XYZ file of C-alpha atoms in Angstrom:
693
model
C -27.471 -7.461 -22.365
C -30.356 -5.433 -24.773
C -30.393 -2.163 -25.387
C -33.425 -2.105 -23.290
C -32.275 -3.747 -20.328
C -29.374 -1.561 -20.519
C -31.152 1.524 -20.343
C -33.196 -0.130 -17.211
C -30.162 -0.995 -15.639
C -28.211 2.925 -16.044
C -31.857 4.239 -15.001
C -31.503 2.007 -11.532
C -27.730 3.016 -10.677
C -28.466 6.566 -11.058
C -31.369 6.449 -8.855
C -28.956 4.430 -6.205
C -26.698 7.265 -6.281
C -29.013 9.468 -5.081
C -29.740 8.095 -1.989
C -27.123 8.329 0.836
C -25.359 4.812 0.312
C -22.062 3.798 0.295
C -22.330 3.681 -3.516
C -23.008 7.126 -3.756
C -18.867 7.423 -2.485
C -16.832 9.086 -4.856
C -14.047 7.042 -3.736
C -10.528 8.298 -5.057
C -8.956 4.942 -6.870
C -6.524 2.858 -5.367
C -4.913 -0.593 -5.678
C -6.700 -3.971 -5.682
C -3.970 -4.683 -2.972
C -5.292 -1.468 -0.527
C -8.956 -3.125 -0.906
C -7.866 -6.466 0.161
C -5.760 -5.339 2.986
C -9.352 -3.176 4.231
C -10.942 -6.371 3.792
C -8.895 -8.042 6.101
C -8.689 -5.957 8.441
C -12.498 -5.885 8.492
C -12.897 -10.020 8.584
C -9.997 -9.556 11.378
C -12.109 -7.706 13.484
C -15.116 -9.846 12.493
C -12.933 -12.822 13.624
C -11.550 -10.741 16.963
C -14.774 -9.097 18.489
C -18.061 -10.642 16.972
C -20.114 -9.217 19.531
C -19.353 -5.818 18.857
C -18.637 -6.184 15.092
C -22.012 -7.716 14.623
C -23.346 -4.922 17.176
C -22.723 -2.548 15.067
C -23.600 -2.007 11.522
C -21.045 -0.203 9.952
C -18.405 -2.182 10.192
C -20.565 -4.757 7.756
C -22.040 -2.840 5.775
C -18.563 -1.707 4.733
C -17.493 -5.088 4.563
C -20.436 -6.223 2.222
C -19.978 -3.141 0.199
C -16.067 -3.891 -0.926
C -17.472 -7.414 -1.226
C -20.150 -6.302 -3.946
C -18.071 -3.643 -5.263
C -14.530 -4.334 -5.712
C -14.583 -8.355 -5.948
C -17.913 -9.181 -6.923
C -18.242 -12.099 -4.002
C -21.710 -12.207 -3.895
C -22.378 -14.755 -2.208
C -20.261 -13.492 0.978
C -21.421 -10.238 0.576
C -24.969 -11.392 0.594
C -24.604 -13.027 3.849
C -23.265 -9.574 5.514
C -26.753 -8.014 3.957
C -28.850 -10.359 5.421
C -27.338 -10.263 8.973
C -27.485 -6.526 9.245
C -30.952 -6.378 7.790
C -32.052 -9.081 10.288
C -31.163 -6.521 12.764
C -31.986 -3.581 11.398
C -34.591 -3.551 8.798
C -34.857 0.257 7.899
C -30.914 0.722 7.519
C -30.649 2.739 4.242
C -26.967 1.387 3.917
C -27.879 -1.809 3.714
C -31.037 -1.354 1.492
C -28.200 0.135 -0.616
C -25.986 -2.483 -0.569
C -28.835 -4.816 -1.298
C -29.979 -3.146 -4.293
C -26.143 -2.859 -5.693
C -26.313 -7.373 -5.206
C -29.645 -7.186 -7.016
C -28.032 -4.957 -9.329
C -25.278 -7.358 -10.258
C -27.011 -10.073 -9.688
C -29.597 -8.888 -12.919
C -32.772 -8.861 -11.227
C -33.944 -5.740 -11.311
C -37.332 -5.933 -10.514
C -35.476 -6.296 -6.832
C -33.361 -3.624 -7.566
C -36.534 -1.204 -8.002
C -38.348 -2.458 -5.126
C -35.180 -1.794 -2.820
C -34.906 1.604 -4.066
C -38.681 2.030 -3.677
C -38.689 0.869 0.528
C -35.214 3.697 0.454
C -37.347 6.059 -1.006
C -40.192 5.297 1.117
C -37.995 5.354 4.536
C -36.355 8.601 3.640
C -39.241 10.562 3.085
C -41.563 9.431 6.006
C -43.155 12.080 7.568
C -44.242 12.467 10.943
C -41.985 10.998 14.144
C -38.190 12.561 12.891
C -37.398 8.987 11.874
C -36.877 9.897 8.282
C -34.419 12.282 9.506
C -32.382 10.327 11.708
C -31.975 7.405 9.131
C -31.132 10.138 6.631
C -28.005 10.987 9.282
C -27.364 7.752 10.528
C -26.645 6.521 6.783
C -24.906 9.830 6.549
C -22.462 9.056 9.680
C -22.253 5.196 8.205
C -20.977 6.847 5.304
C -18.227 9.037 7.011
C -17.152 5.505 8.737
C -16.489 3.722 5.655
C -14.465 6.705 4.119
C -12.501 7.070 7.360
C -11.832 3.288 7.381
C -10.570 3.306 3.396
C -7.336 5.320 4.551
C -5.668 8.724 4.607
C -7.226 9.944 1.011
C -10.506 9.242 2.463
C -10.297 10.876 5.303
C -11.011 14.584 4.540
C -14.139 13.210 2.795
C -15.472 10.867 6.158
C -15.099 14.284 8.183
C -16.921 16.732 5.712
C -19.538 13.862 4.878
C -19.907 13.487 9.009
C -20.759 17.239 9.066
C -23.004 17.160 6.507
C -24.596 14.266 9.142
C -24.606 16.929 12.090
C -26.058 19.671 9.711
C -29.038 17.013 8.776
C -29.440 16.488 13.155
C -32.323 19.272 13.675
C -35.288 16.384 13.671
C -33.530 14.170 15.317
C -33.381 12.631 19.063
C -30.882 14.376 21.220
C -28.939 11.000 22.022
C -28.519 10.776 17.977
C -26.806 13.899 18.066
C -24.344 12.819 21.017
C -23.804 9.627 18.560
C -22.981 12.060 15.379
C -20.366 13.841 17.759
C -18.766 11.059 18.880
C -18.261 9.355 15.619
C -16.944 13.234 13.757
C -14.521 12.829 16.922
C -13.868 8.961 15.697
C -12.418 10.400 12.220
C -10.968 13.500 13.749
C -9.010 11.270 15.672
C -6.881 9.184 13.078
C -6.295 12.729 10.746
C -4.109 13.258 14.198
C -2.123 10.448 13.795
C -0.532 11.699 10.347
C 0.220 15.216 13.102
C -2.754 17.164 11.232
C -3.597 19.213 14.390
C -5.603 21.409 12.771
C -8.660 18.667 13.436
C -8.184 19.431 16.859
C -10.231 22.343 17.905
C -13.443 20.693 16.360
C -12.601 17.332 18.343
C -12.744 18.572 21.486
C -15.480 20.701 20.839
C -17.327 17.708 20.006
C -16.382 16.051 22.375
C -17.487 18.577 25.105
C -21.160 17.874 23.854
C -20.786 14.412 24.182
C -18.975 14.282 27.959
C -21.723 17.311 29.310
C -24.485 14.895 27.824
C -25.365 12.826 30.791
C -25.957 9.676 28.036
C -24.568 6.627 29.743
C -23.454 4.930 26.649
C -21.267 7.426 25.449
C -19.954 10.448 28.432
C -16.998 7.002 29.535
C -16.604 6.921 26.094
C -16.306 10.368 25.223
C -13.463 11.038 28.503
C -11.518 8.067 27.136
C -11.256 9.374 23.757
C -10.655 12.906 24.701
C -7.668 11.449 26.657
C -6.507 10.113 23.742
C -6.760 13.101 21.578
C -4.661 14.776 24.442
C -2.099 12.494 24.415
C -1.671 12.287 20.385
C -1.224 15.860 20.643
C 1.506 16.049 22.809
C 2.859 13.298 20.254
C 2.600 15.915 18.108
C 6.561 17.002 17.183
C 6.514 20.972 17.268
C 7.944 21.944 14.020
C 4.606 20.127 12.299
C 3.127 23.761 14.231
C 2.913 27.491 13.386
C 5.365 29.412 16.083
C 3.606 28.686 19.423
C 0.676 27.217 18.393
C 1.649 23.804 19.981
C -0.338 22.631 23.158
C 0.740 20.961 25.535
C -1.457 18.756 28.263
C 0.050 17.944 31.649
C -0.115 13.981 32.708
C -2.589 14.823 35.100
C -5.162 16.901 32.751
C -4.641 12.802 30.452
C -5.077 10.859 33.708
C -8.100 12.451 34.726
C -10.019 11.981 31.369
C -9.364 8.253 32.377
C -10.064 8.353 35.745
C -13.771 10.111 34.873
C -14.276 7.550 32.323
C -14.109 4.922 34.431
C -16.369 6.721 36.757
C -18.596 7.695 34.187
C -18.498 3.892 32.902
C -17.485 1.681 35.673
C -19.155 -1.349 33.490
C -18.221 -0.944 29.875
C -15.499 -2.957 28.695
C -14.803 -1.215 25.998
C -13.893 2.022 28.536
C -12.171 -0.545 30.804
C -9.605 -1.832 28.162
C -8.756 1.737 26.945
C -8.089 3.290 30.942
C -6.266 -0.485 31.439
C -4.563 0.337 28.313
C -3.212 3.768 29.133
C -2.442 2.593 32.775
C -0.280 -0.012 31.341
C 1.579 2.828 29.429
C 1.889 5.044 32.428
C 3.860 2.204 34.205
C 0.494 1.827 36.647
C 0.879 -1.864 36.108
C -1.409 -3.005 39.123
C -3.981 -0.090 38.191
C -4.089 -1.754 34.108
C -3.935 -5.528 35.754
C -6.992 -4.850 37.645
C -8.365 -2.938 34.999
C -7.859 -5.300 32.011
C -8.981 -8.793 34.391
C -12.306 -6.708 34.897
C -12.932 -5.700 31.305
C -12.360 -9.780 30.184
C -14.606 -10.596 32.675
C -17.359 -8.541 31.498
C -16.764 -9.046 27.882
C -13.503 -11.885 26.982
C -11.539 -10.665 24.136
C -7.885 -10.387 22.185
C -7.383 -6.674 23.188
C -7.591 -6.886 27.877
C -5.998 -9.990 27.071
C -3.388 -9.421 24.925
C -2.757 -6.038 27.175
C -2.366 -8.220 30.533
C 0.049 -9.947 29.032
C 2.008 -6.724 27.779
C 1.484 -5.495 31.690
C 2.843 -8.861 33.065
C 5.597 -8.688 30.745
C 6.742 -4.772 31.426
C 6.441 -6.452 35.232
C 8.891 -9.626 34.701
C 11.102 -6.524 32.527
C 10.420 -3.972 36.117
C 12.037 -6.838 38.284
C 14.729 -7.904 36.467
C 16.692 -4.177 36.170
C 16.040 -3.602 39.822
C 17.829 -6.991 40.330
C 14.187 -8.868 41.471
C 13.982 -12.713 42.462
C 14.406 -14.545 39.546
C 11.626 -17.000 40.427
C 9.152 -14.173 40.865
C 10.497 -12.954 36.938
C 9.421 -16.061 36.126
C 6.185 -16.112 37.652
C 5.217 -12.756 35.940
C 6.658 -14.309 32.624
C 4.574 -17.595 32.877
C 1.366 -15.473 33.468
C 2.228 -12.968 30.399
C 2.091 -16.575 28.371
C -0.496 -17.305 29.619
C -2.457 -14.695 28.786
C -0.988 -13.923 25.305
C -1.524 -17.602 24.831
C -5.545 -16.851 25.400
C -5.221 -13.470 23.475
C -3.549 -16.059 20.300
C -6.624 -18.326 20.927
C -8.998 -16.071 21.366
C -7.750 -13.727 17.759
C -8.211 -17.553 15.979
C -3.825 -17.007 15.773
C -4.318 -14.444 12.954
C -3.540 -11.377 14.862
C 0.342 -10.548 14.433
C 0.829 -8.170 17.630
C -0.623 -10.571 19.505
C 1.351 -13.606 18.182
C 4.810 -11.585 18.014
C 4.430 -10.558 21.727
C 3.623 -14.342 22.318
C 7.397 -14.778 21.030
C 8.910 -12.355 22.746
C 7.714 -14.165 26.019
C 8.558 -17.372 25.152
C 12.089 -15.672 24.293
C 12.480 -14.675 27.758
C 11.216 -17.552 28.835
C 14.134 -19.425 27.497
C 11.358 -21.469 25.103
C 12.799 -20.901 21.649
C 11.095 -23.375 19.757
C 7.991 -22.655 20.505
C 9.308 -18.937 20.003
C 10.276 -19.610 16.279
C 6.703 -20.455 14.943
C 5.233 -17.369 16.335
C 7.809 -15.080 14.666
C 6.843 -17.221 11.159
C 3.640 -16.755 11.872
C 3.615 -13.339 12.938
C 5.044 -12.678 9.812
C 2.874 -14.442 7.556
C -0.138 -12.491 8.938
C 1.739 -9.238 9.022
C 2.263 -9.154 5.434
C -1.294 -10.232 4.549
C -2.904 -6.998 6.581
C -0.152 -4.819 6.217
C 1.930 -5.894 3.361
C 4.483 -6.240 5.613
C 5.440 -2.614 5.788
C 5.729 -1.432 9.496
C 7.801 -0.373 12.361
C 5.662 -3.755 14.189
C 6.947 -6.050 11.484
C 10.224 -4.724 11.529
C 10.434 -5.404 15.328
C 9.197 -9.429 15.328
C 12.238 -9.736 12.202
C 14.821 -7.963 15.136
C 13.417 -10.275 17.641
C 13.225 -12.926 15.319
C 16.641 -12.529 14.453
C 18.171 -12.955 17.609
C 16.376 -15.592 18.778
C 18.149 -17.355 16.036
C 21.209 -16.243 16.885
C 20.270 -18.066 20.999
C 20.218 -21.461 19.148
C 23.451 -20.621 17.517
C 22.150 -20.481 13.980
C 24.194 -17.386 12.912
C 23.083 -17.192 9.492
C 19.016 -17.124 9.644
C 19.961 -14.617 12.617
C 21.660 -12.596 9.838
C 19.004 -12.820 7.391
C 16.236 -11.490 10.111
C 18.136 -9.128 11.474
C 18.600 -7.550 7.606
C 14.520 -7.839 6.965
C 14.342 -5.946 10.053
C 16.759 -2.881 8.894
C 14.603 -3.152 5.306
C 11.528 -3.293 7.033
C 12.253 -0.343 8.741
C 13.991 1.202 6.256
C 11.046 1.155 3.843
C 9.019 3.461 6.649
C 12.301 6.013 7.149
C 13.233 4.359 10.489
C 15.833 2.701 11.827
C 16.439 -0.472 14.134
C 19.573 -0.106 15.791
C 19.287 -3.078 17.715
C 19.518 -5.163 14.621
C 22.078 -2.807 12.757
C 24.665 -3.239 15.473
C 24.432 -6.671 15.644
C 24.600 -7.406 12.051
C 27.510 -5.080 11.869
C 29.478 -7.262 14.468
C 28.325 -10.590 12.537
C 29.723 -9.505 9.599
C 33.071 -7.774 11.044
C 35.832 -10.119 8.681
C 38.488 -12.057 10.716
C 41.969 -11.997 9.398
C 41.662 -16.015 8.880
C 38.778 -14.960 5.857
C 39.761 -15.296 2.264
C 39.754 -12.705 -0.218
C 36.533 -13.525 -1.476
C 34.840 -13.557 1.717
C 36.122 -10.258 2.491
C 34.399 -8.493 -0.519
C 31.383 -10.358 0.590
C 31.330 -9.050 4.200
C 32.032 -5.635 2.796
C 29.853 -5.556 -0.039
C 27.013 -6.809 2.799
C 28.017 -4.263 5.198
C 27.355 -1.527 2.442
C 24.430 -2.404 1.574
C 23.555 -2.514 5.427
C 24.737 0.926 5.921
C 22.973 1.870 2.325
C 19.570 1.008 4.632
C 20.240 3.328 7.317
C 20.928 6.244 4.246
C 24.833 5.806 5.482
C 25.759 6.357 1.734
C 29.672 8.253 2.174
C 30.305 5.202 4.701
C 28.653 2.325 2.081
C 30.732 3.791 -0.833
C 33.760 3.198 0.959
C 33.156 0.023 2.088
C 32.261 -0.768 -1.933
C 35.910 0.490 -2.801
C 37.786 -1.182 -0.708
C 35.941 -4.121 -1.605
C 36.971 -3.410 -5.365
C 40.586 -2.731 -4.462
C 40.566 -6.565 -3.700
C 38.953 -7.336 -6.836
C 38.244 -5.067 -9.522
C 35.754 -7.894 -11.271
C 33.602 -8.628 -8.836
C 29.742 -8.500 -10.340
C 28.083 -7.538 -6.491
C 30.662 -4.884 -6.064
C 30.237 -3.449 -9.631
C 26.210 -3.554 -9.311
C 26.923 -1.728 -5.671
C 29.216 1.177 -7.138
C 26.085 1.782 -10.221
C 23.432 1.437 -8.237
C 25.155 4.173 -5.078
C 26.043 6.241 -8.374
C 22.273 6.104 -9.671
C 21.042 7.260 -6.479
C 23.875 10.333 -6.370
C 22.780 11.219 -10.210
C 26.410 10.271 -11.347
C 25.401 8.561 -14.255
C 28.482 9.529 -15.824
C 30.458 7.474 -12.979
C 27.118 4.644 -13.769
C 27.975 4.141 -16.757
C 31.883 3.518 -16.701
C 31.131 0.908 -13.920
C 28.545 -0.239 -15.864
C 30.808 -1.144 -18.473
C 33.540 -2.575 -16.545
C 30.652 -5.168 -15.380
C 29.965 -5.915 -18.760
C 33.743 -6.036 -20.169
C 35.347 -7.974 -16.861
C 32.246 -10.327 -16.270
C 30.276 -12.522 -17.648
C 26.761 -10.940 -15.126
C 24.280 -9.248 -17.277
C 22.901 -5.934 -16.030
C 19.844 -6.144 -14.744
C 17.248 -4.466 -17.251
C 15.851 -1.723 -14.923
C 19.367 -0.833 -13.641
C 20.808 -0.900 -17.231
C 17.584 1.946 -18.672
C 18.155 4.068 -15.146
C 21.513 4.802 -16.419
C 21.583 4.731 -20.257
C 18.787 6.891 -20.555
C 19.874 9.352 -17.892
C 23.275 9.391 -19.266
C 21.630 10.699 -22.469
C 20.160 13.689 -21.016
C 24.326 14.516 -19.713
C 25.868 13.916 -22.835
C 26.329 16.174 -25.976
C 23.690 15.377 -28.337
C 26.461 15.023 -31.366
C 27.642 11.548 -29.161
C 24.323 10.463 -27.043
C 23.264 8.467 -30.629
C 25.799 6.164 -29.005
C 24.310 5.401 -26.304
C 21.096 4.482 -27.959
C 22.646 2.639 -29.667
C 24.148 0.583 -27.331
C 20.678 -0.004 -24.914
C 18.888 -0.672 -28.426
C 21.004 -3.410 -29.071
C 21.015 -4.480 -25.446
C 16.518 -4.640 -25.557
C 16.479 -6.467 -28.307
C 19.705 -8.850 -28.806
C 18.897 -9.881 -32.233
C 20.696 -9.546 -35.717
C 18.473 -7.979 -38.184
C 19.407 -6.360 -41.802
C 17.481 -3.262 -40.445
C 16.922 -2.110 -36.886
C 13.585 0.052 -37.398
C 11.077 -0.437 -40.562
C 8.251 2.296 -40.900
C 5.205 1.132 -42.589
C 2.467 4.229 -42.868
C -0.339 4.908 -46.200
C 0.793 6.731 -49.007
C -0.873 9.866 -47.707
C 1.260 9.634 -44.345
C 4.480 9.268 -46.468
C 6.138 12.765 -45.368
C 5.652 12.024 -41.692
C 6.521 8.509 -41.863
C 10.384 9.700 -43.484
C 10.505 12.316 -40.723
C 10.314 9.933 -38.210
C 12.876 7.747 -40.089
C 15.371 10.537 -40.152
C 14.724 11.392 -36.463
C 15.035 7.612 -35.835
C 18.721 7.854 -37.726
C 19.926 11.211 -36.342
C 18.778 10.685 -33.362
C 19.618 7.406 -32.566
C 21.911 6.115 -34.854
C 19.565 3.246 -35.969
C 19.263 1.947 -39.272
C 16.201 2.145 -40.804
C 13.418 1.522 -43.496
C 11.132 3.472 -44.230
C 8.531 2.254 -46.675
C 7.802 4.739 -49.244
C 11.636 6.324 -49.148
C 13.397 3.073 -49.120
C 10.789 0.597 -50.742
C 8.905 3.316 -52.808
C 5.527 1.203 -52.961
C 3.802 -0.804 -50.502
C 2.668 -2.714 -54.489
C 5.155 -4.645 -53.880
C 4.193 -6.893 -51.335
C 7.424 -9.545 -51.129
C 9.704 -6.586 -50.656
C 7.480 -5.007 -47.878
C 6.569 -8.681 -46.090
C 11.220 -9.244 -46.616
C 11.646 -5.849 -45.441
C 8.697 -6.607 -41.868
C 11.028 -9.669 -41.213
C 14.292 -8.509 -41.203
C 13.632 -5.355 -39.326
C 13.937 -5.705 -35.076
C 11.036 -2.969 -34.133
C 7.625 -2.587 -36.809
C 6.362 1.008 -36.380
C 3.006 1.525 -37.568
C 2.083 5.336 -38.990
C -1.743 5.140 -37.776
C -4.198 7.566 -39.305
C -7.709 7.079 -41.169
C -5.577 6.259 -44.440
C -4.175 3.298 -42.768
C -7.037 2.177 -41.367
C -9.241 2.667 -44.779
C -6.337 0.595 -46.588
C -6.761 -3.233 -47.197
C -3.580 -3.930 -47.568
C -2.925 -2.387 -44.153
C -4.335 -5.375 -41.900
C -2.175 -7.362 -43.930
C 1.009 -6.185 -42.941
C 0.146 -6.275 -39.833
C -1.014 -9.694 -39.253
C 2.554 -10.416 -40.835
C 4.401 -8.481 -38.527
C 2.745 -9.860 -35.898
C 3.952 -13.101 -37.156
C 7.664 -11.831 -37.734
C 8.079 -10.349 -34.132
C 6.123 -13.696 -32.298
C 7.921 -15.871 -34.380
C 11.607 -15.203 -33.928
C 10.841 -13.761 -30.215
C 12.235 -10.820 -29.782
C 11.322 -7.433 -30.672
C 8.340 -4.616 -30.454
C 5.714 -3.473 -32.434
C 4.445 0.235 -31.518
C 1.625 2.472 -33.743
C 2.480 6.196 -33.818
C -0.941 8.299 -34.531
C -1.350 11.624 -36.101
C -3.806 12.903 -34.557
C -5.774 12.172 -30.767
C -8.813 10.534 -31.981
C -7.570 7.893 -34.534
C -8.861 4.685 -33.648
C -6.582 1.662 -33.761
C -7.093 -1.115 -35.495
C -8.373 -4.117 -33.879
C -4.983 -6.143 -34.505
C -2.836 -2.772 -33.076
C -5.014 -2.951 -29.963
C -2.782 -5.591 -27.594
C 0.405 -3.150 -28.705
C 1.970 0.522 -27.645
C -0.285 3.221 -28.892
C 1.262 7.000 -28.537
C 0.725 9.961 -30.243
C 3.666 11.962 -32.375
C 2.506 15.156 -30.891
C 3.698 13.087 -27.142
C 6.850 11.780 -27.966
C 8.395 13.190 -31.224
C 12.067 13.986 -30.963
C 13.322 17.753 -30.276
C 16.707 18.990 -29.081
C 14.924 19.930 -25.479
C 13.522 16.272 -25.227
C 16.864 14.576 -26.684
C 14.015 11.674 -28.746
C 14.144 9.940 -25.301
C 9.670 9.790 -25.048
C 9.881 8.143 -28.788
C 12.829 6.298 -27.672
C 11.230 4.753 -24.504
C 7.892 3.958 -26.942
C 10.085 2.048 -28.881
C 11.640 -0.547 -26.145
C 8.311 -0.224 -23.644
C 6.208 -3.612 -23.593
C 8.852 -5.385 -26.056
C 8.455 -8.673 -26.669
C-alpha cells in the first residue's frame, strides 16, 4: 500500500473510532479460541431461533463484527451486515460494520461515504431521532461487551449506563428498553456471585415493570423473578456480614405469575414462566405454559423443557412406586418432545442431545442413546471447550450406558472423563467416582502387574478429587509390589511436584531414569530440576544444571556453549562465559578469551560447529560488523544440520535492533536474565533451553 493510501486508511479508521460502533470498543485481548466459541454460540442462536435472532439486530451485528475483525471472513460478515441494514437502514452499528468491511477490501471511497452517513444520522436535529440512534448504538455496544465474557461485563455495564445518560431526548419506550437491557447485563454479573449489582438491577426493573409498556412489562417481571432466584443462590460467604438478602418462594412465584398476566401471549415470557414451574416441581402448570409457548412459536426451548417436564413426571412416578405403564407413557412423551427440540435445534444443541440420550437410557433403548451421548460431547467441545458440569454429566451417563450394555472398559473411560471434566471446574461427580472405585477394586486372582495398574488408576482417580493422601498411599502400595514400575514412579514424581517436594521428586526421577527404559516427559523433568535448583546449595546446583542441559541437548560436542561477540563487547562476553562455567558447570568457548580474534575464520567456524548452544552478544557494534552475518549463517547451518542445539541472542541494551537472521530465534536482554546469587542463574539457563531446536 502506498504511503498516501496508508494515511487515508489511518484517517478513516480514526474517524470510525470516534462514532459509537463496535470498532470503537477497547475489547480486552483473549485467545482466538475464545472468539471462535463466541461465534459458535451466536451461530447456534441463529439456527435455534432464527426469528428472534433476525428481529434483534444486536446479535447479528456482533456476529458480523467478530467475523470481520477476528476471522477476516468478509463474505459471511457482509451477508449479516446487509441483513441488518435491509431491516434498519439507519442502524449505526451495522453501518460501522459496513465501513469496517469497506476498509478491509480497501474501498476507501465507500468507507468515507458510509462515515458521512453515520455522521449525518447522529447529528440530525429536530425530532429526537439522532438521540435515539445514539442511545441504541451505545446499548448495542453494551450488549456486545456483555456477550464477550466476564472480562467485558463491567465495560458493558458502563456503556449501558452511558446509553441511559443519553436518553433525555428519547421516546419513553426507548428509556424502558434501555433499562431492561442494562438489567440483562447486571443479571449476568449475578451469575458470578457479584451481588453488588442487585440494587441497580431492581431499580431498573422497577422502571420497566411500572412503565405500562406491553412489550417489556411481562419480560421485566420474569427477569425480576430470575434476579431474586439468583440472589438466593449466592452463598453467604460472598456477602458482607448481615447484607445477604433472601426472597421467599411466594415473592418469586408472584413475579412469574404477574409476568404471565402482563403478557399472556408472549412466547418468551411463557417459556420463562414454564421453566420456573418445572424447576419448582409444578409439572402440570409447566406443561400447559410450555405447550402454549410452543404453539405461539415452535422453538427448541419450549420443546426441550416439555421433554424435561415429562421426564420429571416419570421419575416422580417411579419414586412413589406408580404404574410402570404410566412411567413408560411419560418417558415416551418426553422422548417425543426432546426429539422435536433436537430436530428444531438442527441436532447441534448439546444440552438437548444429552437429555434425549438420558431418556433413551430410561426407555432401555441403549443403541439409540450412544450416538446421542457422542454427539452431545462433540457439540459441547465445539462451543464450550468441553469443560463444564453439563459435559461431566453427559460423560457420566454415557459411561453408565456402556456398563448397562456390559462394556466395562468403555464405561470406565467415559466415567473417568466425567470425573476429569468436573475436576476442571472444581466440582465432584460422586456417582461416577463411586462407580469407578468399584470397577477398579482388586480381585484375589489378579496378577501383580494388574494389581499395580489398578492401584495407579485408583491413585489418579483420587488425585482428581483432591484426595492426595489416599492417592499417595495407593502409589506407595503399587511401589511395594514393583519398585521399578514407570507409571508408579511418574505418579510419585507428579505428586511430589504438586506438593513442592522437589528434593524427593528428584529421587523418584533418578529411579525412573536408572531402573526403567522410559524417558521422563520433558515438562515434568524441567519442573523437577529447575525447582530443585532453588532448594539446593549454590555450590551443588551446577550438577543439576549440567544434568538438565544434557537431557535437553543429548549431543556430544567439544563445548556446551560458544559465546560470540564483537571486539568492543569482549568484556561482557567473557563475563557471560565465566558465569556459565561457575553457575552451570558447562564447558564454554569464548571468541575473545579462547580464540582471541574473530579474524581466525576457520577456527571460529570449527568452534561453532562443535558447540551445542551458540550465544550471540548483540550490540550496535555487532550489527555493524560485516563478519557478523557470516558467522550467524554458519551457526544456523551447524544447528540445523545436526538437528539439536540452540541459538540465542543476548542484547546489551533494550533498544538494540536484532539482525534479521537472528529474528527467528529467542532474544533476551542481559539485564533481565543475567545470573545473580538471588536468581541462581535460572533466568539465563531458561533462556538457553527455550525454543530449542
